[in-house]
PDB file of C-alpha atoms in Angstrom:
ATOM      1  CA  MET A   1     -47.770  -6.055  31.429  1.00 49.00           C
ATOM      2  CA  PHE A   2     -45.222  -8.283  33.187  1.00 47.00           C
ATOM      3  CA  LEU A   3     -42.455  -6.900  30.983  1.00 47.00           C
ATOM      4  CA  PHE A   4     -43.461  -3.337  31.863  1.00 46.00           C
ATOM      5  CA  VAL A   5     -43.295  -4.051  35.638  1.00 44.00           C
ATOM      6  CA  LEU A   6     -39.888  -5.744  35.238  1.00 45.00           C
ATOM      7  CA  ILE A   7     -38.511  -2.710  33.428  1.00 46.00           C
ATOM      8  CA  LEU A   8     -39.659  -0.481  36.293  1.00 46.00           C
ATOM      9  CA  LEU A   9     -38.132  -2.729  38.994  1.00 47.00           C
ATOM     10  CA  ILE A  10     -34.630  -3.076  37.474  1.00 45.00           C
ATOM     11  CA  PRO A  11     -33.511   0.590  38.043  1.00 48.00           C
ATOM     12  CA  THR A  12     -34.905   0.503  41.597  1.00 48.00           C
ATOM     13  CA  PHE A  13     -33.008  -2.721  42.417  1.00 44.00           C
ATOM     14  CA  CYS A  14     -29.764  -1.439  40.925  1.00 45.00           C
ATOM     15  CA  GLN A  15     -30.007   1.857  42.782  1.00 45.00           C
ATOM     16  CA  SER A  16     -30.679   0.014  46.055  1.00 45.00           C
ATOM     17  CA  ASN A  17     -27.568  -2.175  45.635  1.00 45.00           C
ATOM     18  CA  PHE A  18     -25.467   0.792  44.553  1.00 38.00           C
ATOM     19  CA  ASP A  19     -26.397   2.617  47.780  1.00 43.00           C
ATOM     20  CA  LYS A  20     -25.299  -0.359  49.887  1.00 38.00           C
ATOM     21  CA  LYS A  21     -21.824  -0.553  48.330  1.00 37.00           C
ATOM     22  CA  GLU A  22     -18.805   1.610  49.185  1.00 35.00           C
ATOM     23  CA  PHE A  23     -16.556   2.688  46.352  1.00 30.00           C
ATOM     24  CA  HIS A  24     -12.938   3.730  47.107  1.00 34.00           C
ATOM     25  CA  TRP A  25     -11.384   5.658  44.264  1.00 31.00           C
ATOM     26  CA  LYS A  26      -7.622   5.508  43.847  1.00 39.00           C
ATOM     27  CA  LEU A  27      -6.560   9.037  44.762  1.00 40.00           C
ATOM     28  CA  PRO A  28      -2.952  10.245  45.141  1.00 45.00           C
ATOM     29  CA  LEU A  29      -1.212   9.171  48.343  1.00 45.00           C
ATOM     30  CA  GLY A  30      -1.417  11.994  50.831  1.00 43.00           C
ATOM     31  CA  SER A  31      -4.108  13.848  48.888  1.00 44.00           C
ATOM     32  CA  ALA A  32      -6.743  15.824  50.779  1.00 41.00           C
ATOM     33  CA  SER A  33      -9.558  13.410  49.908  1.00 42.00           C
ATOM     34  CA  HIS A  34      -7.568  10.235  50.401  1.00 44.00           C
ATOM     35  CA  GLU A  35      -8.839   8.277  53.415  1.00 44.00           C
ATOM     36  CA  SER A  36      -5.887   7.602  55.762  1.00 49.00           C
ATOM     37  CA  LYS A  37      -5.234   4.565  57.868  1.00 57.00           C
ATOM     38  CA  ALA A  38      -2.665   4.241  60.661  1.00 56.00           C
ATOM     39  CA  ASP A  39      -0.037   2.413  58.580  1.00 71.00           C
ATOM     40  CA  GLU A  40      -0.886   3.949  55.244  1.00 80.00           C
ATOM     41  CA  LEU A  41       2.057   4.907  53.077  1.00 88.00           C
ATOM     42  CA  LEU A  42       2.125   8.605  52.218  1.00 90.00           C
ATOM     43  CA  LYS A  43       4.053  10.347  49.494  1.00 92.00           C
ATOM     44  CA  ILE A  44       5.134  13.849  50.509  1.00 93.00           C
ATOM     45  CA  ASN A  45       6.879  16.688  48.711  1.00 94.00           C
ATOM     46  CA  VAL A  46       9.642  18.351  50.729  1.00 95.00           C
ATOM     47  CA  ALA A  47      10.899  21.425  48.857  1.00 93.00           C
ATOM     48  CA  GLY A  48      10.715  19.513  45.570  1.00 93.00           C
ATOM     49  CA  GLU A  49      12.141  16.216  46.840  1.00 95.00           C
ATOM     50  CA  THR A  50       9.771  13.248  47.066  1.00 94.00           C
ATOM     51  CA  LEU A  51       9.797  11.315  50.350  1.00 94.00           C
ATOM     52  CA  PHE A  52       7.711   8.456  51.702  1.00 93.00           C
ATOM     53  CA  THR A  53       6.457   8.092  55.249  1.00 92.00           C
ATOM     54  CA  THR A  54       3.424   6.727  57.071  1.00 90.00           C
ATOM     55  CA  ASN A  55       0.342   8.313  58.536  1.00 88.00           C
ATOM     56  CA  SER A  56       1.241   6.840  61.945  1.00 88.00           C
ATOM     57  CA  THR A  57       4.647   8.572  61.925  1.00 90.00           C
ATOM     58  CA  LEU A  58       3.276  12.005  61.060  1.00 90.00           C
ATOM     59  CA  THR A  59       0.559  11.746  63.698  1.00 89.00           C
ATOM     60  CA  TYR A  60       2.599   9.932  66.359  1.00 90.00           C
ATOM     61  CA  ILE A  61       2.882  12.946  68.673  1.00 89.00           C
ATOM     62  CA  PRO A  62      -0.604  14.496  68.814  1.00 88.00           C
ATOM     63  CA  ASN A  63      -1.533  18.167  69.048  1.00 88.00           C
ATOM     64  CA  THR A  64       1.340  19.311  66.857  1.00 91.00           C
ATOM     65  CA  LYS A  65       1.066  21.158  63.566  1.00 91.00           C
ATOM     66  CA  LEU A  66       2.564  18.128  61.827  1.00 91.00           C
ATOM     67  CA  SER A  67      -0.087  15.787  63.250  1.00 89.00           C
ATOM     68  CA  LEU A  68      -2.711  17.995  61.568  1.00 89.00           C
ATOM     69  CA  PHE A  69      -0.950  17.440  58.259  1.00 80.00           C
ATOM     70  CA  ARG A  70      -4.195  17.581  56.244  1.00 79.00           C
ATOM     71  CA  LEU A  71      -4.160  21.332  56.834  1.00 86.00           C
ATOM     72  CA  TRP A  72      -0.775  21.670  55.103  1.00 88.00           C
ATOM     73  CA  PRO A  73      -0.681  22.823  51.459  1.00 92.00           C
ATOM     74  CA  ARG A  74      -0.627  20.382  48.543  1.00 93.00           C
ATOM     75  CA  ASP A  75       1.382  20.303  45.365  1.00 92.00           C
ATOM     76  CA  GLU A  76      -0.155  20.053  41.899  1.00 92.00           C
ATOM     77  CA  LYS A  77      -0.439  16.256  42.289  1.00 92.00           C
ATOM     78  CA  GLY A  78      -2.288  16.531  45.584  1.00 91.00           C
ATOM     79  CA  HIS A  79       0.638  15.423  47.738  1.00 92.00           C
ATOM     80  CA  LEU A  80       1.518  17.069  51.043  1.00 91.00           C
ATOM     81  CA  PHE A  81       4.017  19.884  50.587  1.00 94.00           C
ATOM     82  CA  PHE A  82       6.559  20.934  53.244  1.00 94.00           C
ATOM     83  CA  ASP A  83       8.777  23.906  52.492  1.00 94.00           C
ATOM     84  CA  PHE A  84      11.818  22.876  54.556  1.00 95.00           C
ATOM     85  CA  PRO A  85      15.373  21.820  53.672  1.00 95.00           C
ATOM     86  CA  PRO A  86      15.001  18.147  52.646  1.00 95.00           C
ATOM     87  CA  ASN A  87      18.094  16.934  54.518  1.00 95.00           C
ATOM     88  CA  LEU A  88      16.984  18.534  57.782  1.00 95.00           C
ATOM     89  CA  PHE A  89      13.422  17.250  57.379  1.00 96.00           C
ATOM     90  CA  LYS A  90      14.680  13.720  56.671  1.00 95.00           C
ATOM     91  CA  ASP A  91      16.814  13.828  59.810  1.00 94.00           C
ATOM     92  CA  PHE A  92      13.827  15.031  61.839  1.00 94.00           C
ATOM     93  CA  LEU A  93      11.573  12.357  60.326  1.00 94.00           C
ATOM     94  CA  SER A  94      14.133   9.653  61.102  1.00 93.00           C
ATOM     95  CA  GLN A  95      14.198  10.630  64.782  1.00 92.00           C
ATOM     96  CA  LEU A  96      10.396  10.775  64.934  1.00 92.00           C
ATOM     97  CA  ARG A  97      10.185   7.324  63.337  1.00 91.00           C
ATOM     98  CA  ARG A  98      12.599   5.868  65.914  1.00 89.00           C
ATOM     99  CA  TRP A  99      10.470   7.218  68.749  1.00 87.00           C
ATOM    100  CA  SER A 100       7.292   5.781  67.197  1.00 86.00           C
ATOM    101  CA  ILE A 101       8.943   2.360  66.870  1.00 85.00           C
ATOM    102  CA  ARG A 102       9.985   2.495  70.534  1.00 82.00           C
ATOM    103  CA  ASN A 103       6.539   3.812  71.501  1.00 81.00           C
ATOM    104  CA  ASN A 104       8.171   6.723  73.326  1.00 70.00           C
ATOM    105  CA  ARG A 105       6.009   9.813  73.880  1.00 70.00           C
ATOM    106  CA  SER A 106       7.919  11.100  76.898  1.00 69.00           C
ATOM    107  CA  ASP A 107       8.251  14.853  77.358  1.00 64.00           C
ATOM    108  CA  ASP A 108      11.967  14.215  77.851  1.00 71.00           C
ATOM    109  CA  ILE A 109      12.609  13.317  74.211  1.00 79.00           C
ATOM    110  CA  ARG A 110      14.532  15.929  72.252  1.00 84.00           C
ATOM    111  CA  PHE A 111      15.250  16.441  68.575  1.00 88.00           C
ATOM    112  CA  GLU A 112      18.971  16.705  67.861  1.00 87.00           C
ATOM    113  CA  PRO A 113      20.196  18.782  64.898  1.00 88.00           C
ATOM    114  CA  PRO A 114      22.503  16.784  62.604  1.00 87.00           C
ATOM    115  CA  SER A 115      25.241  19.369  63.160  1.00 84.00           C
ATOM    116  CA  TRP A 116      25.760  22.418  65.368  1.00 81.00           C
ATOM    117  CA  LYS A 117      26.273  24.426  62.177  1.00 83.00           C
ATOM    118  CA  VAL A 118      22.576  24.070  61.283  1.00 88.00           C
ATOM    119  CA  LYS A 119      21.118  24.146  64.809  1.00 86.00           C
ATOM    120  CA  ASP A 120      19.318  27.472  64.298  1.00 87.00           C
ATOM    121  CA  GLU A 121      17.741  26.420  61.000  1.00 92.00           C
ATOM    122  CA  PHE A 122      16.836  23.010  62.455  1.00 92.00           C
ATOM    123  CA  ASN A 123      15.185  24.554  65.517  1.00 90.00           C
ATOM    124  CA  GLU A 124      13.217  26.969  63.320  1.00 92.00           C
ATOM    125  CA  MET A 125      11.853  23.968  61.417  1.00 94.00           C
ATOM    126  CA  ILE A 126      10.994  22.153  64.665  1.00 92.00           C
ATOM    127  CA  ILE A 127       9.044  25.177  65.882  1.00 92.00           C
ATOM    128  CA  ALA A 128       7.210  25.521  62.548  1.00 93.00           C
ATOM    129  CA  LEU A 129       6.144  21.865  62.823  1.00 93.00           C
ATOM    130  CA  GLY A 130       4.793  22.440  66.332  1.00 91.00           C
ATOM    131  CA  PHE A 131       7.516  20.580  68.257  1.00 91.00           C
ATOM    132  CA  GLU A 132       8.980  23.572  70.104  1.00 86.00           C
ATOM    133  CA  LYS A 133       8.865  21.857  73.500  1.00 85.00           C
ATOM    134  CA  TYR A 134      10.881  18.966  72.062  1.00 85.00           C
ATOM    135  CA  GLN A 135      13.780  21.032  70.730  1.00 82.00           C
ATOM    136  CA  ARG A 136      17.189  20.888  72.351  1.00 80.00           C
ATOM    137  CA  ILE A 137      17.556  23.792  74.801  1.00 81.00           C
ATOM    138  CA  PRO A 138      21.043  25.236  75.449  1.00 86.00           C
ATOM    139  CA  PRO A 139      22.368  24.421  78.931  1.00 89.00           C
ATOM    140  CA  THR A 140      22.772  27.315  81.357  1.00 90.00           C
ATOM    141  CA  GLN A 141      26.560  27.447  80.955  1.00 93.00           C
ATOM    142  CA  CYS A 142      26.134  28.193  77.228  1.00 92.00           C
ATOM    143  CA  ILE A 143      24.202  31.336  78.160  1.00 90.00           C
ATOM    144  CA  LYS A 144      25.805  32.503  81.388  1.00 91.00           C
ATOM    145  CA  TYR A 145      29.612  32.551  81.366  1.00 92.00           C
ATOM    146  CA  LYS A 146      32.573  34.879  81.797  1.00 91.00           C
ATOM    147  CA  LEU A 147      34.343  36.259  78.738  1.00 90.00           C
ATOM    148  CA  ILE A 148      38.146  36.329  78.688  1.00 89.00           C
ATOM    149  CA  ASP A 149      39.919  38.221  75.900  1.00 87.00           C
ATOM    150  CA  ASP A 150      43.362  38.670  77.514  1.00 81.00           C
ATOM    151  CA  PHE A 151      46.113  37.887  74.986  1.00 80.00           C
ATOM    152  CA  TYR A 152      48.487  36.801  77.772  1.00 77.00           C
ATOM    153  CA  TYR A 153      46.652  33.474  77.877  1.00 79.00           C
ATOM    154  CA  ARG A 154      47.857  32.592  74.416  1.00 79.00           C
ATOM    155  CA  ALA A 155      50.459  29.858  74.083  1.00 76.00           C
ATOM    156  CA  ASP A 156      52.519  31.897  71.620  1.00 69.00           C
ATOM    157  CA  VAL A 157      52.774  35.078  73.709  1.00 64.00           C
ATOM    158  CA  THR A 158      56.216  36.456  74.617  1.00 59.00           C
ATOM    159  CA  PRO A 159      57.123  35.528  78.217  1.00 55.00           C
ATOM    160  CA  ASN A 160      56.747  38.297  80.729  1.00 54.00           C
ATOM    161  CA  GLU A 161      57.677  37.324  84.270  1.00 50.00           C
ATOM    162  CA  SER A 162      56.457  40.614  85.673  1.00 45.00           C
ATOM    163  CA  TYR A 163      52.922  39.930  84.448  1.00 51.00           C
ATOM    164  CA  GLU A 164      50.384  38.970  87.084  1.00 52.00           C
ATOM    165  CA  THR A 165      50.284  35.181  87.408  1.00 50.00           C
ATOM    166  CA  ASN A 166      47.054  34.700  89.314  1.00 49.00           C
ATOM    167  CA  LYS A 167      45.101  34.071  86.120  1.00 56.00           C
ATOM    168  CA  THR A 168      43.536  30.665  86.670  1.00 51.00           C
ATOM    169  CA  ASN A 169      41.449  32.083  89.475  1.00 53.00           C
ATOM    170  CA  LYS A 170      40.151  34.724  87.080  1.00 63.00           C
ATOM    171  CA  VAL A 171      38.793  32.028  84.769  1.00 63.00           C
ATOM    172  CA  SER A 172      37.353  29.804  87.503  1.00 72.00           C
ATOM    173  CA  GLY A 173      33.747  28.860  86.854  1.00 85.00           C
ATOM    174  CA  TRP A 174      32.221  28.685  83.376  1.00 92.00           C
ATOM    175  CA  THR A 175      34.424  30.690  81.036  1.00 92.00           C
ATOM    176  CA  ARG A 176      34.630  31.384  77.311  1.00 93.00           C
ATOM    177  CA  PHE A 177      37.839  32.528  75.602  1.00 92.00           C
ATOM    178  CA  VAL A 178      37.429  35.018  72.740  1.00 91.00           C
ATOM    179  CA  ASP A 179      39.389  37.340  70.442  1.00 89.00           C
ATOM    180  CA  GLN A 180      42.991  37.807  71.590  1.00 86.00           C
ATOM    181  CA  ALA A 181      42.689  35.038  74.178  1.00 85.00           C
ATOM    182  CA  GLY A 182      42.152  32.355  71.522  1.00 89.00           C
ATOM    183  CA  THR A 183      39.256  29.907  71.600  1.00 92.00           C
ATOM    184  CA  ILE A 184      40.358  26.739  73.418  1.00 93.00           C
ATOM    185  CA  ILE A 185      42.798  25.523  76.056  1.00 91.00           C
ATOM    186  CA  ILE A 186      45.711  23.622  74.520  1.00 88.00           C
ATOM    187  CA  ASP A 187      45.189  19.851  74.686  1.00 88.00           C
ATOM    188  CA  TYR A 188      48.793  18.732  74.276  1.00 81.00           C
ATOM    189  CA  VAL A 189      51.995  18.894  76.291  1.00 74.00           C
ATOM    190  CA  PRO A 190      54.072  21.798  74.960  1.00 66.00           C
ATOM    191  CA  THR A 191      57.592  20.716  74.111  1.00 62.00           C
ATOM    192  CA  GLY A 192      60.800  22.441  73.176  1.00 51.00           C
ATOM    193  CA  ARG A 193      63.756  23.839  75.011  1.00 47.00           C
ATOM    194  CA  ASN A 194      63.086  26.977  77.027  1.00 49.00           C
ATOM    195  CA  PHE A 195      59.410  26.747  76.109  1.00 52.00           C
ATOM    196  CA  ARG A 196      57.733  29.420  78.220  1.00 54.00           C
ATOM    197  CA  PRO A 197      54.235  30.170  76.925  1.00 59.00           C
ATOM    198  CA  CYS A 198      51.254  32.172  78.121  1.00 68.00           C
ATOM    199  CA  GLY A 199      53.224  35.257  79.142  1.00 55.00           C
ATOM    200  CA  TYR A 200      54.684  33.535  82.201  1.00 55.00           C
ATOM    201  CA  SER A 201      57.969  31.731  82.634  1.00 48.00           C
ATOM    202  CA  TRP A 202      57.356  28.702  84.785  1.00 58.00           C
ATOM    203  CA  VAL A 203      53.918  27.157  85.171  1.00 63.00           C
ATOM    204  CA  PHE A 204      51.238  26.761  82.526  1.00 73.00           C
ATOM    205  CA  GLY A 205      48.157  24.561  82.201  1.00 80.00           C
ATOM    206  CA  TRP A 206      46.939  22.318  79.387  1.00 84.00           C
ATOM    207  CA  PHE A 207      43.803  20.215  78.942  1.00 89.00           C
ATOM    208  CA  PHE A 208      44.194  16.465  79.368  1.00 87.00           C
ATOM    209  CA  GLY A 209      41.017  14.992  77.926  1.00 90.00           C
ATOM    210  CA  VAL A 210      38.756  14.911  74.873  1.00 92.00           C
ATOM    211  CA  TYR A 211      36.832  17.892  73.552  1.00 95.00           C
ATOM    212  CA  PRO A 212      33.096  17.211  73.045  1.00 92.00           C
ATOM    213  CA  THR A 213      31.930  16.927  69.444  1.00 89.00           C
ATOM    214  CA  ARG A 214      28.138  16.828  69.917  1.00 86.00           C
ATOM    215  CA  LEU A 215      26.102  19.972  70.422  1.00 86.00           C
ATOM    216  CA  TYR A 216      25.448  20.784  74.107  1.00 88.00           C
ATOM    217  CA  SER A 217      27.376  17.739  75.288  1.00 90.00           C
ATOM    218  CA  THR A 218      29.964  17.970  78.073  1.00 93.00           C
ATOM    219  CA  THR A 219      33.198  16.086  78.665  1.00 95.00           C
ATOM    220  CA  ILE A 220      35.291  15.994  81.825  1.00 93.00           C
ATOM    221  CA  GLY A 221      39.078  16.037  81.869  1.00 90.00           C
ATOM    222  CA  LYS A 222      41.980  17.431  83.841  1.00 86.00           C
ATOM    223  CA  ILE A 223      43.975  20.622  83.775  1.00 85.00           C
ATOM    224  CA  CYS A 224      47.614  19.598  83.956  1.00 82.00           C
ATOM    225  CA  TYR A 225      50.566  21.829  84.802  1.00 74.00           C
ATOM    226  CA  TYR A 226      54.114  21.486  83.599  1.00 61.00           C
ATOM    227  CA  GLY A 227      57.186  23.297  84.840  1.00 52.00           C
ATOM    228  CA  PRO A 228      60.968  22.887  85.036  1.00 46.00           C
ATOM    229  CA  GLN A 229      60.787  21.581  88.608  1.00 52.00           C
ATOM    230  CA  ASN A 230      58.673  18.640  87.508  1.00 53.00           C
ATOM    231  CA  ALA A 231      58.940  17.286  83.986  1.00 55.00           C
ATOM    232  CA  VAL A 232      56.134  14.741  84.407  1.00 59.00           C
ATOM    233  CA  PRO A 233      52.822  15.931  82.879  1.00 58.00           C
ATOM    234  CA  CYS A 234      49.782  15.813  85.139  1.00 68.00           C
ATOM    235  CA  ASP A 235      51.856  15.177  88.265  1.00 62.00           C
ATOM    236  CA  ARG A 236      51.406  18.347  90.273  1.00 58.00           C
ATOM    237  CA  THR A 237      49.287  19.182  93.282  1.00 53.00           C
ATOM    238  CA  ALA A 238      47.635  21.996  91.328  1.00 56.00           C
ATOM    239  CA  ASN A 239      46.032  19.598  88.854  1.00 70.00           C
ATOM    240  CA  GLY A 240      42.268  19.852  88.829  1.00 77.00           C
ATOM    241  CA  THR A 241      39.125  18.611  87.114  1.00 85.00           C
ATOM    242  CA  ILE A 242      37.745  20.626  84.216  1.00 91.00           C
ATOM    243  CA  SER A 243      34.422  20.350  82.374  1.00 94.00           C
ATOM    244  CA  VAL A 244      34.073  21.416  78.731  1.00 96.00           C
ATOM    245  CA  THR A 245      30.706  22.024  77.028  1.00 95.00           C
ATOM    246  CA  HIS A 246      30.102  22.256  73.274  1.00 93.00           C
ATOM    247  CA  CYS A 247      27.853  25.314  72.780  1.00 92.00           C
ATOM    248  CA  GLY A 248      27.709  25.301  68.993  1.00 87.00           C
ATOM    249  CA  ASP A 249      30.320  27.667  67.624  1.00 89.00           C
ATOM    250  CA  TYR A 250      32.309  27.897  70.870  1.00 93.00           C
ATOM    251  CA  PHE A 251      33.371  25.933  73.963  1.00 95.00           C
ATOM    252  CA  VAL A 252      32.924  26.955  77.590  1.00 95.00           C
ATOM    253  CA  PHE A 253      35.193  25.699  80.377  1.00 95.00           C
ATOM    254  CA  ASP A 254      34.461  25.104  84.055  1.00 92.00           C
ATOM    255  CA  ILE A 255      37.852  25.484  85.751  1.00 83.00           C
ATOM    256  CA  GLN A 256      38.564  25.004  89.428  1.00 78.00           C
ATOM    257  CA  ILE A 257      40.336  27.588  91.575  1.00 69.00           C
ATOM    258  CA  THR A 258      43.910  26.551  92.357  1.00 64.00           C
ATOM    259  CA  ASP A 259      46.146  27.396  95.292  1.00 61.00           C
ATOM    260  CA  ASN A 260      49.437  28.214  93.611  1.00 59.00           C
ATOM    261  CA  HIS A 261      47.949  30.326  90.796  1.00 56.00           C
ATOM    262  CA  PRO A 262      49.264  28.613  87.637  1.00 65.00           C
ATOM    263  CA  THR A 263      48.368  29.851  84.165  1.00 74.00           C
ATOM    264  CA  ILE A 264      46.024  28.421  81.526  1.00 80.00           C
ATOM    265  CA  CYS A 265      47.341  28.314  77.940  1.00 84.00           C
ATOM    266  CA  THR A 266      45.052  28.924  74.952  1.00 88.00           C
ATOM    267  CA  ILE A 267      45.191  28.809  71.152  1.00 88.00           C
ATOM    268  CA  ASP A 268      42.866  29.421  68.194  1.00 90.00           C
ATOM    269  CA  ARG A 269      41.203  26.338  66.725  1.00 90.00           C
ATOM    270  CA  PRO A 270      38.070  25.842  64.581  1.00 88.00           C
ATOM    271  CA  MET A 271      35.164  23.985  66.132  1.00 85.00           C
ATOM    272  CA  PRO A 272      34.793  20.324  65.107  1.00 77.00           C
ATOM    273  CA  SER A 273      32.220  19.743  62.364  1.00 66.00           C
TER     274      SER A 273
END
């Protein structure tokens, strides 16, 4: 009789202890049923390339599509799958990780594309991840500017003293040079005997400064004028400050109005990578 009661009690006792215990099965990192913790390491699949990140990085900025990463598709191994260019995604993830380390959730933070050449593709990815308000927005001068396509601004144009010389005033304010007018203002002192560029014989302007290399950044320099009456560069009363903004595949220039109407000289040059 005692043996019969013992046999009945053993399954009940085992079941009771089984119910009190929690069992955590080893599921793939990043899988849908894997229980995440803040600093848990996640393995993700980005267009076929395996990357590692943490749950805290992906969820650092809340209310984004990325922070709801459990809704994203999975690969055959159960890992998160993101269909974006791996290099762009890694650059994005690196910036997000830096912000999480600095504990910066300011609305002023902006994602920077690794190069202006991929800015459109990078911004498309940012929007798809739900970070549209954190993308870099073009400054006003990259949208609103005057277009100049006059070939007489070019440094290699045949001199023509009868041509109208009041050309700097025409390009005052934010200006972009296109087509026949070249793409940039020369950034060197032209040399050579009887050098008379830009379709005018005596006075021409060149940029004394450094062109910006980062997307949407602006540098400030001087417009210098050189003529036979004064052989010292940047030593004329007409010299003025100029701002140059990198707008991706072109520059825009903010040139001051001058009193004695000198000429700006331009050339063709590829944008810096």
